[in-house]
PDB file of C-alpha atoms and ligand atoms in Angstrom:
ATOM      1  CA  UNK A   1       0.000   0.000   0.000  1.00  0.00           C
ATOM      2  CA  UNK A   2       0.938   3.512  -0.737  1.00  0.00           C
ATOM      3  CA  UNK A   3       0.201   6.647   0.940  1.00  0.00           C
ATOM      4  CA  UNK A   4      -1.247   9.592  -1.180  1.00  0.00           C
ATOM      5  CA  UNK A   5      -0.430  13.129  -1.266  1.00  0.00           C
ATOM      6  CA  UNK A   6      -3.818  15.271   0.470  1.00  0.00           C
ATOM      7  CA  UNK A   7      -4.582  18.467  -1.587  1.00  0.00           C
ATOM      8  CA  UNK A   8      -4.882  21.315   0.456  1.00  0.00           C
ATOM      9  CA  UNK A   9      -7.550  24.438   0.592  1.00  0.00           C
ATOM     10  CA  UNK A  10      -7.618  26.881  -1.469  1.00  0.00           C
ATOM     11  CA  UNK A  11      -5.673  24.220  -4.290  1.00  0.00           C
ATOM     12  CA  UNK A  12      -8.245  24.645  -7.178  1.00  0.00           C
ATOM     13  CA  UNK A  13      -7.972  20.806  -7.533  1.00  0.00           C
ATOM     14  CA  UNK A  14     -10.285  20.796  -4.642  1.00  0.00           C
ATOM     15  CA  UNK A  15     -12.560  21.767  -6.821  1.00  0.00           C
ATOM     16  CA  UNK A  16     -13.388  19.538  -9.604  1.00  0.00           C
ATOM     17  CA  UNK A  17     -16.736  17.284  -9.836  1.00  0.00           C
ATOM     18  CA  UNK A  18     -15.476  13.857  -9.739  1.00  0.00           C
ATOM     19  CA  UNK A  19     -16.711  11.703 -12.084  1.00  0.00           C
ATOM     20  CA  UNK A  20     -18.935   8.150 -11.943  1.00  0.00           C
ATOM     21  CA  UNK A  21     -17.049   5.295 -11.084  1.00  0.00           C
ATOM     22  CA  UNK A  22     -17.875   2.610 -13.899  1.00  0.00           C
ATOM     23  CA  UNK A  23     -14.801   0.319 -13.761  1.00  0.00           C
ATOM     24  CA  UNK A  24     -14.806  -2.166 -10.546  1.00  0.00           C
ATOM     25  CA  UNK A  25     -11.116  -3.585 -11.142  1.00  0.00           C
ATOM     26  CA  UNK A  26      -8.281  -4.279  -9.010  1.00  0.00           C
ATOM     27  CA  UNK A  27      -6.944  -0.824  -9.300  1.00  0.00           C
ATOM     28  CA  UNK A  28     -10.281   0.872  -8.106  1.00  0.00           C
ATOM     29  CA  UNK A  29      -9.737  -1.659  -5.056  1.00  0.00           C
ATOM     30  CA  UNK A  30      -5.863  -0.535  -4.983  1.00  0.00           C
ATOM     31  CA  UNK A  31      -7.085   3.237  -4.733  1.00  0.00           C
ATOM     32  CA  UNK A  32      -9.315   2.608  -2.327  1.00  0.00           C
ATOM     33  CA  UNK A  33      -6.479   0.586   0.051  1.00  0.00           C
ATOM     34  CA  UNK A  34      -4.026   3.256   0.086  1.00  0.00           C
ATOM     35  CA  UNK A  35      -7.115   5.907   0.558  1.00  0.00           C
ATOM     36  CA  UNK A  36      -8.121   3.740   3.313  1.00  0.00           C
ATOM     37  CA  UNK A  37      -4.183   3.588   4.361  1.00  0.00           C
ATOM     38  CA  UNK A  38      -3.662   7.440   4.050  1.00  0.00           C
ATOM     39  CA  UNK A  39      -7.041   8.398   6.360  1.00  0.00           C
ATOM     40  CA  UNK A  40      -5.483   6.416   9.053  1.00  0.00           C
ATOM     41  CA  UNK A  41      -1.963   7.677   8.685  1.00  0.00           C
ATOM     42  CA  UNK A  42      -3.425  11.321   8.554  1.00  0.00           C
ATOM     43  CA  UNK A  43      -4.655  10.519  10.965  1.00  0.00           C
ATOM     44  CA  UNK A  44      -8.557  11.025   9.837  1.00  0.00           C
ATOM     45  CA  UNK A  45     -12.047   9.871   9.662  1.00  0.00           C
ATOM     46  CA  UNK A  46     -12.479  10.699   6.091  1.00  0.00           C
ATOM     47  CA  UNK A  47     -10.963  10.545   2.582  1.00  0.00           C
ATOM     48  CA  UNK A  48     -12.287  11.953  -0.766  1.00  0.00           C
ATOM     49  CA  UNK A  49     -10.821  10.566  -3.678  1.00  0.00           C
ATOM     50  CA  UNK A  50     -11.205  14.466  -4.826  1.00  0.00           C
ATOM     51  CA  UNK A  51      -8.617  15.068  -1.938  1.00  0.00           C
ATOM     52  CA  UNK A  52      -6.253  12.930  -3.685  1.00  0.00           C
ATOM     53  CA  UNK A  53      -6.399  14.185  -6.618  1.00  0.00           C
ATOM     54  CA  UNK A  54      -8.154  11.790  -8.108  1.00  0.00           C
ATOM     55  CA  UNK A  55     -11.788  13.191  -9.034  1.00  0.00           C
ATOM     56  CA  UNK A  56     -13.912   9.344  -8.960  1.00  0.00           C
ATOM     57  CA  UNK A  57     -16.924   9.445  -6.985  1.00  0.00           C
ATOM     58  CA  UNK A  58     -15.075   7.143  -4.216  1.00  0.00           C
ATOM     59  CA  UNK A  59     -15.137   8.173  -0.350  1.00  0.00           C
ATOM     60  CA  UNK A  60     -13.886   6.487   2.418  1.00  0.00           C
ATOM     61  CA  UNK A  61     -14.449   6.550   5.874  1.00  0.00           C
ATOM     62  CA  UNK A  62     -13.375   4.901   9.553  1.00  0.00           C
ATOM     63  CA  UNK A  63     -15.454   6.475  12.723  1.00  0.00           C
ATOM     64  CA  UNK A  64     -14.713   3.320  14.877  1.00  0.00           C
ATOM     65  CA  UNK A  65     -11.943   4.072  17.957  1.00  0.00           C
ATOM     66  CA  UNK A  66      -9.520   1.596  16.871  1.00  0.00           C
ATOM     67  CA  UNK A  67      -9.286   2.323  13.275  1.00  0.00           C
ATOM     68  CA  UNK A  68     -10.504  -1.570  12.174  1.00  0.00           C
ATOM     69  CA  UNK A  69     -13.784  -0.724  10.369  1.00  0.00           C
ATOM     70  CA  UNK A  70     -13.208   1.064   7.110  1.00  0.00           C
ATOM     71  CA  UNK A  71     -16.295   2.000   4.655  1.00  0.00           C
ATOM     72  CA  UNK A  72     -15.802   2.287   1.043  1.00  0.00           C
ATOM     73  CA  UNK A  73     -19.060   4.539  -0.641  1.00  0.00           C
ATOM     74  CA  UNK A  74     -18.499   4.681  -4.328  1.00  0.00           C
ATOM     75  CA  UNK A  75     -20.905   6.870  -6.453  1.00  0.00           C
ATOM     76  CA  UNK A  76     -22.764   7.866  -3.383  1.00  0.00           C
ATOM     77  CA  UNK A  77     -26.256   9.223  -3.435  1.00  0.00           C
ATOM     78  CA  UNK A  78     -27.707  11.436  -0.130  1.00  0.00           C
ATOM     79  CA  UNK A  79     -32.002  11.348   0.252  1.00  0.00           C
ATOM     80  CA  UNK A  80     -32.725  14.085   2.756  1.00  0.00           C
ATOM     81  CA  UNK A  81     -35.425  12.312   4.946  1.00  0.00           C
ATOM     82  CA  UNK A  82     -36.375  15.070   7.323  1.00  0.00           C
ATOM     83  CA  UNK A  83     -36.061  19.183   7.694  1.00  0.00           C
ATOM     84  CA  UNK A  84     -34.055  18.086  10.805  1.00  0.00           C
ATOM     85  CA  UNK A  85     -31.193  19.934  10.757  1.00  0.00           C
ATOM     86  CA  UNK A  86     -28.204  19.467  13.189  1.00  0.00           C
ATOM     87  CA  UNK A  87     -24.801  21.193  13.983  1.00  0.00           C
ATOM     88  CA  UNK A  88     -20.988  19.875  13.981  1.00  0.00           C
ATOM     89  CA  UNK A  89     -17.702  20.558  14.619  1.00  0.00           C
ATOM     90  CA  UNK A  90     -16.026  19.832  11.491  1.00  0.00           C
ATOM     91  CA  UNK A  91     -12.385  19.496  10.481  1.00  0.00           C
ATOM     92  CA  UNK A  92     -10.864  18.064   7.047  1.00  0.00           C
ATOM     93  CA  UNK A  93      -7.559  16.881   6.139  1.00  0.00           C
ATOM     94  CA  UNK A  94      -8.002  19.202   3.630  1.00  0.00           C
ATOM     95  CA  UNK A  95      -8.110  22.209   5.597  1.00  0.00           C
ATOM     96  CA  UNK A  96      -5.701  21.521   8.199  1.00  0.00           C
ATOM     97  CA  UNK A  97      -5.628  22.542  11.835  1.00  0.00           C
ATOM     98  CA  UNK A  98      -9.250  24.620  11.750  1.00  0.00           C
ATOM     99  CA  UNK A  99     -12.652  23.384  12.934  1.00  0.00           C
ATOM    100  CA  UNK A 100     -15.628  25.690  12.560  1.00  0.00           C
ATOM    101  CA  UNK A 101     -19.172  24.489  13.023  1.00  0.00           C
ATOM    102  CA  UNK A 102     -21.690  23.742  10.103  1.00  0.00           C
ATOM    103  CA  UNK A 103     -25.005  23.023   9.935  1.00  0.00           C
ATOM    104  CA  UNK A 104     -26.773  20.503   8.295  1.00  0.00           C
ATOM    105  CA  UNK A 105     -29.460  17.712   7.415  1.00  0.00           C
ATOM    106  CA  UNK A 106     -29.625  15.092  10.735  1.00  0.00           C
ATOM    107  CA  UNK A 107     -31.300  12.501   8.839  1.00  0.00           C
ATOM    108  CA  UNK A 108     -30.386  11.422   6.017  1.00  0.00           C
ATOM    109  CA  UNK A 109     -30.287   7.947   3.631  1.00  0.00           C
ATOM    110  CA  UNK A 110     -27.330   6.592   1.471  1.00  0.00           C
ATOM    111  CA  UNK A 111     -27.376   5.048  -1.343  1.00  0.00           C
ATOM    112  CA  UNK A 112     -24.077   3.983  -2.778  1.00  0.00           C
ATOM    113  CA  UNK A 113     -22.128   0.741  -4.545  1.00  0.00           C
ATOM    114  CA  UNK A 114     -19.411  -1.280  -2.726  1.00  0.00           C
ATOM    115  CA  UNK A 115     -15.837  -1.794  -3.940  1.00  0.00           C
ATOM    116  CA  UNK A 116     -17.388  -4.760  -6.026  1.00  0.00           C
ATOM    117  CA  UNK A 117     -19.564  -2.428  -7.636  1.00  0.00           C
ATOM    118  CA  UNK A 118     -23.027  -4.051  -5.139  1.00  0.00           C
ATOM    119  CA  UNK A 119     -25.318  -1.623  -3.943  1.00  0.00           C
ATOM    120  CA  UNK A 120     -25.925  -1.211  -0.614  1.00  0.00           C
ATOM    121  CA  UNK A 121     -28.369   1.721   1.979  1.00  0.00           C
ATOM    122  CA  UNK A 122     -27.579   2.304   4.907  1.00  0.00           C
ATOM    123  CA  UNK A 123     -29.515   5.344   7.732  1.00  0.00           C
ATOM    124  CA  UNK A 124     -26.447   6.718   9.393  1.00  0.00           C
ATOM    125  CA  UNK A 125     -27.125   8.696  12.048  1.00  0.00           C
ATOM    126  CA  UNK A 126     -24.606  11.159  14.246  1.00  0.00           C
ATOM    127  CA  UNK A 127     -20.765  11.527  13.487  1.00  0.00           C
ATOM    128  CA  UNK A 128     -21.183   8.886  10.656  1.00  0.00           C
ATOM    129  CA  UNK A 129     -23.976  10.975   8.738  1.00  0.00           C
ATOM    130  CA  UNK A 130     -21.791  14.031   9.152  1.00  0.00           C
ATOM    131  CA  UNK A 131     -18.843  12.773   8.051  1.00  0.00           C
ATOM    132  CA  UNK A 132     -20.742  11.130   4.809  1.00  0.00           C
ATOM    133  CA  UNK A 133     -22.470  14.399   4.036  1.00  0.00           C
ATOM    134  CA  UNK A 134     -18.623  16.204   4.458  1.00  0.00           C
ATOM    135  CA  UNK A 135     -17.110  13.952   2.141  1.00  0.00           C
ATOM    136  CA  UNK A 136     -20.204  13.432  -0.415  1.00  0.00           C
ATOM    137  CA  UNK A 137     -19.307  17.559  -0.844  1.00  0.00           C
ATOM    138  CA  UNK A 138     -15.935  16.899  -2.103  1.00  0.00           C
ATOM    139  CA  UNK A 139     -16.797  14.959  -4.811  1.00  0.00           C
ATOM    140  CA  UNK A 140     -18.768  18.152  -5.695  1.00  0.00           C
ATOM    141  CA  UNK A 141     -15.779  20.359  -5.238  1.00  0.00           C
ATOM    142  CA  UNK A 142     -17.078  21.543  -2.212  1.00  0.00           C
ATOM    143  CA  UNK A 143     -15.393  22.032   1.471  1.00  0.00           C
ATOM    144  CA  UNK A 144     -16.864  22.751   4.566  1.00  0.00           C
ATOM    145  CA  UNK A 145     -14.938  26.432   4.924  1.00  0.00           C
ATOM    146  CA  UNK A 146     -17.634  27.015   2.421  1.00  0.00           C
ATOM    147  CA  UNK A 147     -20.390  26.761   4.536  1.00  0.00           C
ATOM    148  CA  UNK A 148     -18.865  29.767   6.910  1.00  0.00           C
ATOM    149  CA  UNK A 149     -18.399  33.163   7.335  1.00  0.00           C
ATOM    150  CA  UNK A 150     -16.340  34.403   3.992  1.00  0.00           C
ATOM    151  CA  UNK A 151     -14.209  36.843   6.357  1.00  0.00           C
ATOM    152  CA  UNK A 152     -13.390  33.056   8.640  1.00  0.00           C
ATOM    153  CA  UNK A 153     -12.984  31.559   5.243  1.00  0.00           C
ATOM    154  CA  UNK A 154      -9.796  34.635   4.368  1.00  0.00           C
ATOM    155  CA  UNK A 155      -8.723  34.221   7.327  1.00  0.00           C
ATOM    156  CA  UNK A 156      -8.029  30.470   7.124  1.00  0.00           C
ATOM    157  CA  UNK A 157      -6.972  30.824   3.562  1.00  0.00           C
ATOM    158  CA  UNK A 158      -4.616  33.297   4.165  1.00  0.00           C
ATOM    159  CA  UNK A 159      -3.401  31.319   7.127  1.00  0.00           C
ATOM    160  CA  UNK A 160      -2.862  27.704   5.211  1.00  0.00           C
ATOM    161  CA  UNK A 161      -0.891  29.919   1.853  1.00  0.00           C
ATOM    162  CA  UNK A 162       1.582  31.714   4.414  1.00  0.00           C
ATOM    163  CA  UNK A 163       2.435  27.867   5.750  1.00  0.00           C
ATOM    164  CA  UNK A 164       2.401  26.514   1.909  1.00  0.00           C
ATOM    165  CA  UNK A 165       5.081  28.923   1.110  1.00  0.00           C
ATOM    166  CA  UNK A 166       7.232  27.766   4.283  1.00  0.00           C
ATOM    167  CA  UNK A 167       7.188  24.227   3.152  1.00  0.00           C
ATOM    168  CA  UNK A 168       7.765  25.127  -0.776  1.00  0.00           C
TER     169      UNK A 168
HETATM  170 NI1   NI B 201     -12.776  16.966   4.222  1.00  0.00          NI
END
């Protein structure tokens, strides 16, 4: 396994619509090892293949404690079921070292195919319908600084280009 490079806010690759995944072959399963491989090295609960730099509809995700449950969504679909909405701390390897707090849907279904291309729904509920509905938006080219305050979103920006610079 391999670990991946994680684009970083405000890199325009961030924002690119990924594509359908329509191909279930041993390097789709390869990506999504070393995805799966990266999250945990980050370390993180969630890995778009957008983030990557690879723009397939592909997320994966690990809420467990000890890292040993990994979830592979591949062209994902979100139903809305309620008007509940609900609020979260979020974070994203993507953006790193800033949490701000967004709001949305509580309930929600999933629709989405497996790494052998079978569909499966599952209700998620809590931190595991956040974090689907957090990385479902970077396959749109979307990030959750988006959802706040433009003058927080600067300020963060700013912030995350001054430390690019250092490392260039
Ligand atoms: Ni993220």
């Amino acid at each position: 396994m391999a670990l991946l490079n994680i684009l970083e806010f405000p890199d325009p690759r961030l924002r690119k619509v990924a594509k359908p995944v329509t191909v279930f072959d041993a390097a789709l399963k390869k990506l999504s090892e070393d995805m799966i491989e990266t999250m945990y090295d980050a370390p993180g609960i969630g890995l778009a293949a957008t983030q990557v730099n690879v723009h397939k509809r592909l997320v994966v995700i690990d809420i467990s404690e000890n890292h040993n449950d990994p979830l592979v969504f591949i062209n994902p679909k979100i139903t809305t079921l309620s008007d509940d909405e609900r609020e979260w701390e979020e974070g994203c390897l993507s953006v790193p070292g800033y949490q701000e707090a967004v709001i949305r849907p509580k309930d929600i279904r999933v629709n989405a195919l497996d790494i052998n291309g079978d569909p499966f729904e599952i209700e998620p509920d809590e931190l595991l319908a956040v974090c689907i509905q957090h990385e479902l938006d970077h396959l749109d080219g979307k990030l959750f600084v988006d959802y706040i305050s433009s003058i927080k979103r600067l300020r963060i920006r700013k912030k995350l280009e001054k430390s690019h610079k250092k490392r260039a």
